[in-house]
């Protein structure tokens, strides 16, 4: 059906519209990219809309505006990602390839750090933090309010510095061929130590733990990872280093770990400089006892026109510095001509338009739907002031409705991530088919769903996030010890590919909605739980797969040794019926192995053990 539709559309564009082949190819390319965004956005939207309609007998607020916002976000992502492909990626690769030829490693590291900072500003998901600042109460969580409102630029800069440090370490890892496991320990040890201090050393900073760890998930999006990879691969080419596809893994892990540490250090520094009481009273300007803790960051409500203008301004501020920096480095530092200037300018303009449309969709689509869902879902089992007559269900069924919805939401959002499908195909290729693409995809999807359920319980039931962090990362670290280097890279990188520009705004706004409905201090933490859970599920799946393979191999070796010890030989005329059964049950490999044995009429060679599976033994035993 799709092929017929494609053929008819192509014929219409060629015969009626008189489009040439390049124009038709570009049209279908954009359609395909838009279809990928539809696969990411529509399932999540339908899940929430159907849940609201069926279980709560309600409709979404302003459905027309919501639909327009979602479409704007999808179109914006298509244009933005294509602009990256045309303009920024080639510049990053060229810069990485030429730097080692003209500069020493220390200068390369400085450039990598600068790029790491700039790509953070260009990351679409970073924009999702802006609307959340309006939902945090000054008097309840002063430091969280202060960071998201008064220190928002410092927050993004801190995240960028973390990505910059990760970029430096990633470049060194590309050049020195470092193992990822020590780097994970290097990044996690101080990060967890700072989180423990924020919980027990200075409890006033406790609400910032969820924000800091969620920032690690926000950074690994469609800008940061491809640019850092293109830079690193360019450095490898320029340094004449020989690497295989496995070396592409690991950069996502670094780019999601060090920003957490940077935000934690920033929070600790702020607490040393400003007291919580000064922030609560806005340095003597506000009396919290009169406000009853109701003041949030929303001082002046922006009109729709102001929101659009703000989205455009934010897009220019996000993308333009990165483009200017790359162009200056190539033209004025490396003294190289820019590749395809017309395409470059078109790509820059396209990315600017895409980011603007995405920011508009973020305000009118993702954040609006996520916040409404987050406020409504807890009323399934809790009495909330926003919905008279709540709770709608008994506690048990109500909790089940919320948790199943959150699990399905995480599963569908992850299943639609294009980066995860690409990673799955790469893993299948690298493992020789032993770890299939679908196995990785669904393992990660289940992990994200379970992680989102755990993160939601933190907000809904007041579970302390520090215990979740310690428990989950202890499990992930323990499994990492027994994992191979390749699967360590794959598992830890899977945490980053699950948090794209579609998932992050939905999850963050739902978390804030949960916090408003339950009067929790803050609504962060779902993203970090959703990020670490896939690490555990992928490592655990690989461990179980390895243990099963070892058990099968031991069984095969034991049975064949027994057969060999009694001098059993295979006769061609025996077991023909069982051969057909073996063909049906054991597959073509079993039949091939059986025929090899009966044709040679010799005992089984133990050197061929690795080629034999347990089904082969059943066929061999039956025929001998």
XYZ file of C-alpha atoms in Angstrom, residues 185-195 261:
12
model
C 33.863 5.253 37.887
C 35.708 8.567 37.544
C 32.503 10.404 36.703
C 30.059 8.661 39.033
C 32.119 8.669 42.246
C 32.191 12.459 42.830
C 28.703 12.817 41.358
C 27.164 10.428 43.876
C 29.278 11.933 46.675
C 27.902 15.408 45.897
C 24.348 14.035 45.816
C 28.340 16.819 38.554
